[in-house]
Amino acid sequence: MKIALIQMPVVADKKANLEQAVSRIRDAACQHIDMAVLPEMFCSPYENSQFWHFSEPRGGQVQQAMSALAKELGIYIVAGSLPEAEGEKLYNTSFVYDRTGAEIACHRKAHLFDIDVVGGQRFQESETLSAGDKATVFDTEFGKLGLCICFDLRFQELAMTMGQAGAQAIICPAAFNMTTGPAHWEVMFRGRAVDNQLYTIGVAPARDETASYVSYGNSIAVDPWGTVMCRGGGEAETLVATLEFEKCSQIRQQLPILKARQTKLYKILN
Ligand SMILES: O=C(O)CCC(=O)C(=O)O
């Protein structure tokens, strides 16, 4: 499966962001990709004060545009994430479209990003967003893929749940920052890949030093052996990686850690 990681700039203009996403996906499609992945909050500044303003309900304009583009180009699109409004609640939601434009998956970020690092990044998503309540795995002709959003990937329990449900890759629209990005981004994508013996794909907005929340960028694809296949910098760019899913079963056979688990030892103490 050939996958494009669209590390795009995100500005405070929904229409401009949508045009940017469409044009970059069109360009990537010239490389005969099967799937394009956009960043977390690709249509909205990553700011609590902006999420309602940039939100849309189920079936909104951005979702319609992504569905139409998937159908036109005959590819899968993981439409990063956007603020999804439902009644009085807002969710950080990722929608997935298949080659016919049908919505085949939708993941609401389940772990809200509430952190306060002394001398570094503070963000409290729970001031505006509500949490999703399920793990998400969807089918493609290549096999099953897992889907989560940014902070969700810090939770090995969720990654393991997706792996156990058959995911051979975890697709993760994300937006780390200049505090946690340099410290944890690569190690996390590599860790989840090695622990679960699957591919991990992280796609982030390009870095904008003038934004109130500065994205680390560094979109990344890691194989099930933990090798970094490609990794961006801070600039806008599109990376393309080819995933060979038989590698997951080969590695699982040769290094059978998933089978060797001693589940009776792993009681979680709340
Ligand atoms: O986990 C992190 O350090 C960053 C998470 C994040 O930026 C997010 O969930 O949006």
PDB file of C-alpha atoms and ligand atoms in Angstrom:
ATOM      1  CA  MET A   1       0.000   0.000   0.000  1.00  0.00           C
ATOM      2  CA  LYS A   2       1.468   3.297  -1.081  1.00  0.00           C
ATOM      3  CA  ILE A   3       0.634   6.066   1.353  1.00  0.00           C
ATOM      4  CA  ALA A   4       1.184   9.830   1.173  1.00  0.00           C
ATOM      5  CA  LEU A   5       1.833  11.797   4.351  1.00  0.00           C
ATOM      6  CA  ILE A   6       0.600  15.314   3.608  1.00  0.00           C
ATOM      7  CA  GLN A   7       2.474  17.682   5.949  1.00  0.00           C
ATOM      8  CA  MET A   8       0.638  20.880   5.051  1.00  0.00           C
ATOM      9  CA  PRO A   9       0.583  24.411   6.447  1.00  0.00           C
ATOM     10  CA  VAL A  10      -2.534  25.242   8.480  1.00  0.00           C
ATOM     11  CA  VAL A  11      -3.730  28.849   8.707  1.00  0.00           C
ATOM     12  CA  ALA A  12      -6.700  30.670  10.255  1.00  0.00           C
ATOM     13  CA  ASP A  13      -8.799  30.332   7.085  1.00  0.00           C
ATOM     14  CA  LYS A  14     -10.892  27.199   6.592  1.00  0.00           C
ATOM     15  CA  LYS A  15     -11.346  27.649   2.845  1.00  0.00           C
ATOM     16  CA  ALA A  16      -7.620  28.197   2.273  1.00  0.00           C
ATOM     17  CA  ASN A  17      -6.806  25.104   4.364  1.00  0.00           C
ATOM     18  CA  LEU A  18      -9.260  22.980   2.431  1.00  0.00           C
ATOM     19  CA  GLU A  19      -7.849  24.212  -0.909  1.00  0.00           C
ATOM     20  CA  GLN A  20      -4.341  23.484   0.329  1.00  0.00           C
ATOM     21  CA  ALA A  21      -5.303  19.943   1.355  1.00  0.00           C
ATOM     22  CA  VAL A  22      -7.078  19.235  -1.933  1.00  0.00           C
ATOM     23  CA  SER A  23      -4.240  20.558  -4.053  1.00  0.00           C
ATOM     24  CA  ARG A  24      -1.570  18.616  -2.144  1.00  0.00           C
ATOM     25  CA  ILE A  25      -3.584  15.391  -2.315  1.00  0.00           C
ATOM     26  CA  ARG A  26      -4.053  15.907  -6.078  1.00  0.00           C
ATOM     27  CA  ASP A  27      -0.302  16.351  -6.509  1.00  0.00           C
ATOM     28  CA  ALA A  28       0.415  13.245  -4.435  1.00  0.00           C
ATOM     29  CA  ALA A  29      -2.074  11.224  -6.497  1.00  0.00           C
ATOM     30  CA  CYS A  30       0.247  11.659  -9.521  1.00  0.00           C
ATOM     31  CA  GLN A  31       2.571   9.222  -7.693  1.00  0.00           C
ATOM     32  CA  HIS A  32      -0.081   6.460  -7.836  1.00  0.00           C
ATOM     33  CA  ILE A  33      -0.747   6.392  -4.124  1.00  0.00           C
ATOM     34  CA  ASP A  34      -3.448   4.228  -2.535  1.00  0.00           C
ATOM     35  CA  MET A  35      -4.046   6.469   0.471  1.00  0.00           C
ATOM     36  CA  ALA A  36      -3.461  10.082   1.499  1.00  0.00           C
ATOM     37  CA  VAL A  37      -3.332  11.127   5.159  1.00  0.00           C
ATOM     38  CA  LEU A  38      -3.815  14.701   6.395  1.00  0.00           C
ATOM     39  CA  PRO A  39      -2.743  16.179   9.762  1.00  0.00           C
ATOM     40  CA  GLU A  40      -4.740  16.638  12.952  1.00  0.00           C
ATOM     41  CA  MET A  41      -6.978  19.755  12.767  1.00  0.00           C
ATOM     42  CA  PHE A  42      -5.941  20.400   9.167  1.00  0.00           C
ATOM     43  CA  CYS A  43      -8.698  22.979   8.627  1.00  0.00           C
ATOM     44  CA  SER A  44      -8.471  24.836  11.916  1.00  0.00           C
ATOM     45  CA  PRO A  45      -5.810  26.547  14.004  1.00  0.00           C
ATOM     46  CA  TYR A  46      -4.992  24.318  16.966  1.00  0.00           C
ATOM     47  CA  GLU A  47      -6.531  26.686  19.534  1.00  0.00           C
ATOM     48  CA  ASN A  48      -9.385  26.132  21.952  1.00  0.00           C
ATOM     49  CA  SER A  49     -10.759  29.575  21.102  1.00  0.00           C
ATOM     50  CA  GLN A  50     -11.038  28.615  17.420  1.00  0.00           C
ATOM     51  CA  PHE A  51     -12.482  25.090  17.494  1.00  0.00           C
ATOM     52  CA  TRP A  52     -16.201  26.072  17.596  1.00  0.00           C
ATOM     53  CA  HIS A  53     -15.748  28.633  14.860  1.00  0.00           C
ATOM     54  CA  PHE A  54     -14.026  26.126  12.563  1.00  0.00           C
ATOM     55  CA  SER A  55     -16.290  23.216  13.455  1.00  0.00           C
ATOM     56  CA  GLU A  56     -18.840  21.468  11.274  1.00  0.00           C
ATOM     57  CA  PRO A  57     -21.503  18.842  11.921  1.00  0.00           C
ATOM     58  CA  ARG A  58     -21.500  15.295  10.594  1.00  0.00           C
ATOM     59  CA  GLY A  59     -21.594  15.449   6.786  1.00  0.00           C
ATOM     60  CA  GLY A  60     -20.338  19.069   6.678  1.00  0.00           C
ATOM     61  CA  GLN A  61     -18.594  20.881   3.868  1.00  0.00           C
ATOM     62  CA  VAL A  62     -15.048  19.667   4.511  1.00  0.00           C
ATOM     63  CA  GLN A  63     -16.223  16.062   4.813  1.00  0.00           C
ATOM     64  CA  GLN A  64     -18.160  16.352   1.539  1.00  0.00           C
ATOM     65  CA  ALA A  65     -15.107  17.762  -0.217  1.00  0.00           C
ATOM     66  CA  MET A  66     -12.878  14.943   1.055  1.00  0.00           C
ATOM     67  CA  SER A  67     -15.390  12.281   0.052  1.00  0.00           C
ATOM     68  CA  ALA A  68     -15.723  13.767  -3.445  1.00  0.00           C
ATOM     69  CA  LEU A  69     -11.937  13.945  -3.824  1.00  0.00           C
ATOM     70  CA  ALA A  70     -11.461  10.328  -2.720  1.00  0.00           C
ATOM     71  CA  LYS A  71     -14.010   9.247  -5.340  1.00  0.00           C
ATOM     72  CA  GLU A  72     -12.553  11.437  -8.084  1.00  0.00           C
ATOM     73  CA  LEU A  73      -9.000  10.203  -7.499  1.00  0.00           C
ATOM     74  CA  GLY A  74      -9.983   6.622  -6.615  1.00  0.00           C
ATOM     75  CA  ILE A  75      -7.911   6.621  -3.420  1.00  0.00           C
ATOM     76  CA  TYR A  76      -8.474   6.301   0.326  1.00  0.00           C
ATOM     77  CA  ILE A  77      -8.326   9.565   2.248  1.00  0.00           C
ATOM     78  CA  VAL A  78      -7.769   9.780   5.986  1.00  0.00           C
ATOM     79  CA  ALA A  79      -9.053  13.303   6.461  1.00  0.00           C
ATOM     80  CA  GLY A  80      -6.714  14.219   9.339  1.00  0.00           C
ATOM     81  CA  SER A  81      -9.095  15.539  11.941  1.00  0.00           C
ATOM     82  CA  LEU A  82     -11.501  18.416  12.348  1.00  0.00           C
ATOM     83  CA  PRO A  83     -13.664  19.848  15.122  1.00  0.00           C
ATOM     84  CA  GLU A  84     -16.942  17.933  14.748  1.00  0.00           C
ATOM     85  CA  ALA A  85     -19.996  19.564  16.319  1.00  0.00           C
ATOM     86  CA  GLU A  86     -22.779  17.400  17.679  1.00  0.00           C
ATOM     87  CA  GLY A  87     -25.383  19.308  19.667  1.00  0.00           C
ATOM     88  CA  GLU A  88     -23.534  21.141  22.412  1.00  0.00           C
ATOM     89  CA  LYS A  89     -20.481  18.935  22.144  1.00  0.00           C
ATOM     90  CA  LEU A  90     -17.358  19.192  20.055  1.00  0.00           C
ATOM     91  CA  TYR A  91     -15.134  16.254  19.151  1.00  0.00           C
ATOM     92  CA  ASN A  92     -11.711  16.043  17.519  1.00  0.00           C
ATOM     93  CA  THR A  93     -12.706  13.628  14.755  1.00  0.00           C
ATOM     94  CA  SER A  94     -10.980  11.846  11.894  1.00  0.00           C
ATOM     95  CA  PHE A  95     -13.074  10.621   8.934  1.00  0.00           C
ATOM     96  CA  VAL A  96     -11.899   8.021   6.435  1.00  0.00           C
ATOM     97  CA  TYR A  97     -13.191   7.674   2.852  1.00  0.00           C
ATOM     98  CA  ASP A  98     -12.667   4.766   0.504  1.00  0.00           C
ATOM     99  CA  ARG A  99     -12.002   4.792  -3.237  1.00  0.00           C
ATOM    100  CA  THR A 100     -15.717   5.321  -3.953  1.00  0.00           C
ATOM    101  CA  GLY A 101     -15.957   8.263  -1.546  1.00  0.00           C
ATOM    102  CA  ALA A 102     -17.894   6.263   1.063  1.00  0.00           C
ATOM    103  CA  GLU A 103     -17.148   7.103   4.717  1.00  0.00           C
ATOM    104  CA  ILE A 104     -15.766   3.844   6.099  1.00  0.00           C
ATOM    105  CA  ALA A 105     -14.478   4.963   9.491  1.00  0.00           C
ATOM    106  CA  CYS A 106     -14.663   7.789  11.954  1.00  0.00           C
ATOM    107  CA  HIS A 107     -12.553   8.128  15.092  1.00  0.00           C
ATOM    108  CA  ARG A 108     -13.222  10.628  17.837  1.00  0.00           C
ATOM    109  CA  LYS A 109     -10.047  11.369  19.801  1.00  0.00           C
ATOM    110  CA  ALA A 110     -10.450   9.322  22.951  1.00  0.00           C
ATOM    111  CA  HIS A 111      -7.666  10.757  25.120  1.00  0.00           C
ATOM    112  CA  LEU A 112      -7.918  14.508  25.462  1.00  0.00           C
ATOM    113  CA  PHE A 113      -4.654  16.409  25.373  1.00  0.00           C
ATOM    114  CA  ASP A 114      -4.494  18.073  28.766  1.00  0.00           C
ATOM    115  CA  ILE A 115      -0.909  18.781  29.733  1.00  0.00           C
ATOM    116  CA  ASP A 116       1.020  21.460  31.578  1.00  0.00           C
ATOM    117  CA  VAL A 117       4.784  21.058  31.251  1.00  0.00           C
ATOM    118  CA  VAL A 118       6.704  23.471  33.493  1.00  0.00           C
ATOM    119  CA  GLY A 119       8.589  25.924  31.271  1.00  0.00           C
ATOM    120  CA  GLY A 120       7.084  24.284  28.180  1.00  0.00           C
ATOM    121  CA  GLN A 121       3.804  23.436  26.540  1.00  0.00           C
ATOM    122  CA  ARG A 122       0.412  23.828  28.216  1.00  0.00           C
ATOM    123  CA  PHE A 123      -2.810  22.795  26.484  1.00  0.00           C
ATOM    124  CA  GLN A 124      -6.204  21.760  27.855  1.00  0.00           C
ATOM    125  CA  GLU A 125      -8.355  20.223  25.137  1.00  0.00           C
ATOM    126  CA  SER A 126     -11.008  19.360  27.710  1.00  0.00           C
ATOM    127  CA  GLU A 127     -11.843  23.090  27.974  1.00  0.00           C
ATOM    128  CA  THR A 128     -13.682  22.728  24.642  1.00  0.00           C
ATOM    129  CA  LEU A 129     -13.595  19.130  23.439  1.00  0.00           C
ATOM    130  CA  SER A 130     -15.321  15.943  24.549  1.00  0.00           C
ATOM    131  CA  ALA A 131     -13.657  12.547  24.348  1.00  0.00           C
ATOM    132  CA  GLY A 132     -14.610   9.718  22.008  1.00  0.00           C
ATOM    133  CA  ASP A 133     -15.278   6.340  23.564  1.00  0.00           C
ATOM    134  CA  LYS A 134     -14.059   3.683  21.167  1.00  0.00           C
ATOM    135  CA  ALA A 135     -11.053   2.223  19.422  1.00  0.00           C
ATOM    136  CA  THR A 136     -11.243   2.339  15.627  1.00  0.00           C
ATOM    137  CA  VAL A 137     -10.121  -0.261  13.104  1.00  0.00           C
ATOM    138  CA  PHE A 138     -11.304  -0.341   9.481  1.00  0.00           C
ATOM    139  CA  ASP A 139     -11.001  -2.639   6.487  1.00  0.00           C
ATOM    140  CA  THR A 140      -9.231  -2.040   3.201  1.00  0.00           C
ATOM    141  CA  GLU A 141      -8.337  -4.451   0.405  1.00  0.00           C
ATOM    142  CA  PHE A 142      -4.826  -4.492   1.943  1.00  0.00           C
ATOM    143  CA  GLY A 143      -6.050  -5.555   5.375  1.00  0.00           C
ATOM    144  CA  LYS A 144      -7.185  -3.858   8.547  1.00  0.00           C
ATOM    145  CA  LEU A 145      -5.832  -0.478   9.670  1.00  0.00           C
ATOM    146  CA  GLY A 146      -6.121   1.246  13.051  1.00  0.00           C
ATOM    147  CA  LEU A 147      -6.864   4.941  13.455  1.00  0.00           C
ATOM    148  CA  CYS A 148      -6.169   7.249  16.380  1.00  0.00           C
ATOM    149  CA  ILE A 149      -5.372  10.915  16.924  1.00  0.00           C
ATOM    150  CA  CYS A 150      -2.158  12.374  18.368  1.00  0.00           C
ATOM    151  CA  PHE A 151      -2.265  12.066  22.200  1.00  0.00           C
ATOM    152  CA  ASP A 152      -4.173   8.762  21.724  1.00  0.00           C
ATOM    153  CA  LEU A 153      -0.917   7.178  20.527  1.00  0.00           C
ATOM    154  CA  ARG A 154       0.680   7.677  23.945  1.00  0.00           C
ATOM    155  CA  PHE A 155      -1.615   4.960  25.270  1.00  0.00           C
ATOM    156  CA  GLN A 156      -0.142   1.539  24.524  1.00  0.00           C
ATOM    157  CA  GLU A 157      -3.402  -0.053  25.685  1.00  0.00           C
ATOM    158  CA  LEU A 158      -5.219   1.575  22.759  1.00  0.00           C
ATOM    159  CA  ALA A 159      -2.496   0.621  20.261  1.00  0.00           C
ATOM    160  CA  MET A 160      -2.567  -2.953  21.556  1.00  0.00           C
ATOM    161  CA  THR A 161      -6.354  -3.033  21.267  1.00  0.00           C
ATOM    162  CA  MET A 162      -6.092  -1.982  17.612  1.00  0.00           C
ATOM    163  CA  GLY A 163      -3.346  -4.544  16.978  1.00  0.00           C
ATOM    164  CA  GLN A 164      -5.396  -7.291  18.599  1.00  0.00           C
ATOM    165  CA  ALA A 165      -8.342  -6.309  16.392  1.00  0.00           C
ATOM    166  CA  GLY A 166      -6.106  -7.054  13.402  1.00  0.00           C
ATOM    167  CA  ALA A 167      -4.596  -3.661  12.517  1.00  0.00           C
ATOM    168  CA  GLN A 168      -1.370  -3.936  10.510  1.00  0.00           C
ATOM    169  CA  ALA A 169      -0.771  -0.202  10.630  1.00  0.00           C
ATOM    170  CA  ILE A 170      -1.848   2.572  12.939  1.00  0.00           C
ATOM    171  CA  ILE A 171      -2.605   5.803  11.128  1.00  0.00           C
ATOM    172  CA  CYS A 172      -2.284   8.802  13.409  1.00  0.00           C
ATOM    173  CA  PRO A 173      -3.052  12.373  12.346  1.00  0.00           C
ATOM    174  CA  ALA A 174      -1.175  14.388  14.957  1.00  0.00           C
ATOM    175  CA  ALA A 175       0.295  17.728  15.959  1.00  0.00           C
ATOM    176  CA  PHE A 176       3.025  17.446  18.553  1.00  0.00           C
ATOM    177  CA  ASN A 177       4.644  20.661  19.750  1.00  0.00           C
ATOM    178  CA  MET A 178       8.146  22.026  20.325  1.00  0.00           C
ATOM    179  CA  THR A 179       8.270  20.704  23.913  1.00  0.00           C
ATOM    180  CA  THR A 180       7.117  17.105  23.532  1.00  0.00           C
ATOM    181  CA  GLY A 181       7.949  16.673  19.838  1.00  0.00           C
ATOM    182  CA  PRO A 182      11.762  16.622  20.091  1.00  0.00           C
ATOM    183  CA  ALA A 183      11.558  14.511  23.267  1.00  0.00           C
ATOM    184  CA  HIS A 184       8.915  11.904  22.447  1.00  0.00           C
ATOM    185  CA  TRP A 185       7.630  11.949  18.837  1.00  0.00           C
ATOM    186  CA  GLU A 186      10.001   9.504  17.159  1.00  0.00           C
ATOM    187  CA  VAL A 187      10.442   7.265  20.190  1.00  0.00           C
ATOM    188  CA  MET A 188       6.675   6.929  20.517  1.00  0.00           C
ATOM    189  CA  PHE A 189       6.039   6.007  16.893  1.00  0.00           C
ATOM    190  CA  ARG A 190       8.935   3.544  17.010  1.00  0.00           C
ATOM    191  CA  GLY A 191       7.840   2.155  20.375  1.00  0.00           C
ATOM    192  CA  ARG A 192       4.246   1.497  19.334  1.00  0.00           C
ATOM    193  CA  ALA A 193       5.513  -0.113  16.101  1.00  0.00           C
ATOM    194  CA  VAL A 194       7.959  -2.430  17.897  1.00  0.00           C
ATOM    195  CA  ASP A 195       5.555  -3.322  20.715  1.00  0.00           C
ATOM    196  CA  ASN A 196       2.719  -4.212  18.389  1.00  0.00           C
ATOM    197  CA  GLN A 197       4.728  -5.320  15.339  1.00  0.00           C
ATOM    198  CA  LEU A 198       2.882  -3.103  12.914  1.00  0.00           C
ATOM    199  CA  TYR A 199       3.465   0.065  10.887  1.00  0.00           C
ATOM    200  CA  THR A 200       2.879   3.448  12.504  1.00  0.00           C
ATOM    201  CA  ILE A 201       2.199   6.549  10.448  1.00  0.00           C
ATOM    202  CA  GLY A 202       2.162  10.054  11.954  1.00  0.00           C
ATOM    203  CA  VAL A 203       1.120  13.097   9.934  1.00  0.00           C
ATOM    204  CA  ALA A 204       1.470  16.607  11.364  1.00  0.00           C
ATOM    205  CA  PRO A 205       0.919  20.178  10.169  1.00  0.00           C
ATOM    206  CA  ALA A 206       3.994  22.046   8.934  1.00  0.00           C
ATOM    207  CA  ARG A 207       5.670  24.217  11.578  1.00  0.00           C
ATOM    208  CA  ASP A 208       4.533  27.826  11.898  1.00  0.00           C
ATOM    209  CA  GLU A 209       6.626  29.684  14.461  1.00  0.00           C
ATOM    210  CA  THR A 210       4.067  32.509  14.576  1.00  0.00           C
ATOM    211  CA  ALA A 211       1.152  30.264  15.606  1.00  0.00           C
ATOM    212  CA  SER A 212       0.015  30.166  19.238  1.00  0.00           C
ATOM    213  CA  TYR A 213       0.581  26.371  19.146  1.00  0.00           C
ATOM    214  CA  VAL A 214       3.712  25.515  17.164  1.00  0.00           C
ATOM    215  CA  SER A 215       3.522  22.122  15.433  1.00  0.00           C
ATOM    216  CA  TYR A 216       6.687  20.041  15.531  1.00  0.00           C
ATOM    217  CA  GLY A 217       6.030  18.666  12.024  1.00  0.00           C
ATOM    218  CA  ASN A 218       8.326  15.670  11.422  1.00  0.00           C
ATOM    219  CA  SER A 219       5.639  13.477   9.815  1.00  0.00           C
ATOM    220  CA  ILE A 220       6.890   9.926  10.046  1.00  0.00           C
ATOM    221  CA  ALA A 221       6.411   6.343   8.823  1.00  0.00           C
ATOM    222  CA  VAL A 222       7.882   3.477  10.871  1.00  0.00           C
ATOM    223  CA  ASP A 223       7.910  -0.194   9.858  1.00  0.00           C
ATOM    224  CA  PRO A 224       7.042  -3.136  12.174  1.00  0.00           C
ATOM    225  CA  TRP A 225      10.753  -3.658  12.925  1.00  0.00           C
ATOM    226  CA  GLY A 226      10.926  -0.121  14.310  1.00  0.00           C
ATOM    227  CA  THR A 227      12.892   1.309  11.403  1.00  0.00           C
ATOM    228  CA  VAL A 228      12.067   4.867  10.395  1.00  0.00           C
ATOM    229  CA  MET A 229      11.102   4.657   6.704  1.00  0.00           C
ATOM    230  CA  CYS A 230      10.765   8.399   6.199  1.00  0.00           C
ATOM    231  CA  ARG A 231      10.576  11.466   8.344  1.00  0.00           C
ATOM    232  CA  GLY A 232       9.934  15.090   7.443  1.00  0.00           C
ATOM    233  CA  GLY A 233      11.305  18.289   8.917  1.00  0.00           C
ATOM    234  CA  GLY A 234       9.393  21.416   9.876  1.00  0.00           C
ATOM    235  CA  GLU A 235       8.538  22.585   6.352  1.00  0.00           C
ATOM    236  CA  ALA A 236       5.471  21.741   4.290  1.00  0.00           C
ATOM    237  CA  GLU A 237       6.148  18.586   2.294  1.00  0.00           C
ATOM    238  CA  THR A 238       4.619  15.328   1.144  1.00  0.00           C
ATOM    239  CA  LEU A 239       6.314  12.054   2.040  1.00  0.00           C
ATOM    240  CA  VAL A 240       5.455   8.784   0.336  1.00  0.00           C
ATOM    241  CA  ALA A 241       5.997   5.345   1.898  1.00  0.00           C
ATOM    242  CA  THR A 242       5.210   1.844   0.680  1.00  0.00           C
ATOM    243  CA  LEU A 243       3.855  -0.508   3.338  1.00  0.00           C
ATOM    244  CA  GLU A 244       4.356  -4.245   2.804  1.00  0.00           C
ATOM    245  CA  PHE A 245       1.989  -5.885   5.230  1.00  0.00           C
ATOM    246  CA  GLU A 246       3.526  -9.352   4.921  1.00  0.00           C
ATOM    247  CA  LYS A 247       6.373  -7.844   6.985  1.00  0.00           C
ATOM    248  CA  CYS A 248       4.037  -7.764  10.008  1.00  0.00           C
ATOM    249  CA  SER A 249       3.365 -11.497   9.869  1.00  0.00           C
ATOM    250  CA  GLN A 250       7.029 -12.299   9.121  1.00  0.00           C
ATOM    251  CA  ILE A 251       8.230 -10.337  12.137  1.00  0.00           C
ATOM    252  CA  ARG A 252       5.432 -11.710  14.336  1.00  0.00           C
ATOM    253  CA  GLN A 253       6.517 -15.217  13.366  1.00  0.00           C
ATOM    254  CA  GLN A 254      10.259 -14.676  13.814  1.00  0.00           C
ATOM    255  CA  LEU A 255       9.974 -12.657  17.034  1.00  0.00           C
ATOM    256  CA  PRO A 256       6.715 -13.958  18.529  1.00  0.00           C
ATOM    257  CA  ILE A 257       6.287 -11.473  21.384  1.00  0.00           C
ATOM    258  CA  LEU A 258       2.563 -11.130  20.841  1.00  0.00           C
ATOM    259  CA  LYS A 259       2.132 -14.878  21.315  1.00  0.00           C
ATOM    260  CA  ALA A 260       4.581 -14.997  24.223  1.00  0.00           C
ATOM    261  CA  ARG A 261       2.635 -12.539  26.360  1.00  0.00           C
ATOM    262  CA  GLN A 262       1.952 -13.769  29.902  1.00  0.00           C
ATOM    263  CA  THR A 263      -1.380 -12.089  30.266  1.00  0.00           C
ATOM    264  CA  LYS A 264      -1.977 -13.452  33.764  1.00  0.00           C
ATOM    265  CA  LEU A 265       0.868 -11.227  35.008  1.00  0.00           C
ATOM    266  CA  TYR A 266      -0.514  -8.020  33.598  1.00  0.00           C
ATOM    267  CA  LYS A 267      -3.237  -7.036  35.984  1.00  0.00           C
ATOM    268  CA  ILE A 268      -3.852  -3.321  35.763  1.00  0.00           C
ATOM    269  CA  LEU A 269      -4.119  -1.758  39.238  1.00  0.00           C
ATOM    270  CA  ASN A 270      -6.401   1.266  39.084  1.00  0.00           C
TER     271      ASN A 270
HETATM  272  O1  LIG B   1       1.271  13.987  23.334  1.00  0.00           O
HETATM  273  C1  LIG B   1       1.811  15.028  23.007  1.00  0.00           C
HETATM  274  O2  LIG B   1       2.889  15.389  23.438  1.00  0.00           O
HETATM  275  C2  LIG B   1       1.159  15.945  22.031  1.00  0.00           C
HETATM  276  C3  LIG B   1      -0.271  15.617  21.846  1.00  0.00           C
HETATM  277  C4  LIG B   1      -0.997  16.606  21.052  1.00  0.00           C
HETATM  278  O3  LIG B   1      -0.478  17.598  20.632  1.00  0.00           O
HETATM  279  C5  LIG B   1      -2.384  16.374  20.742  1.00  0.00           C
HETATM  280  O4  LIG B   1      -2.964  15.381  21.201  1.00  0.00           O
HETATM  281  O5  LIG B   1      -2.961  17.164  19.995  1.00  0.00           O
END
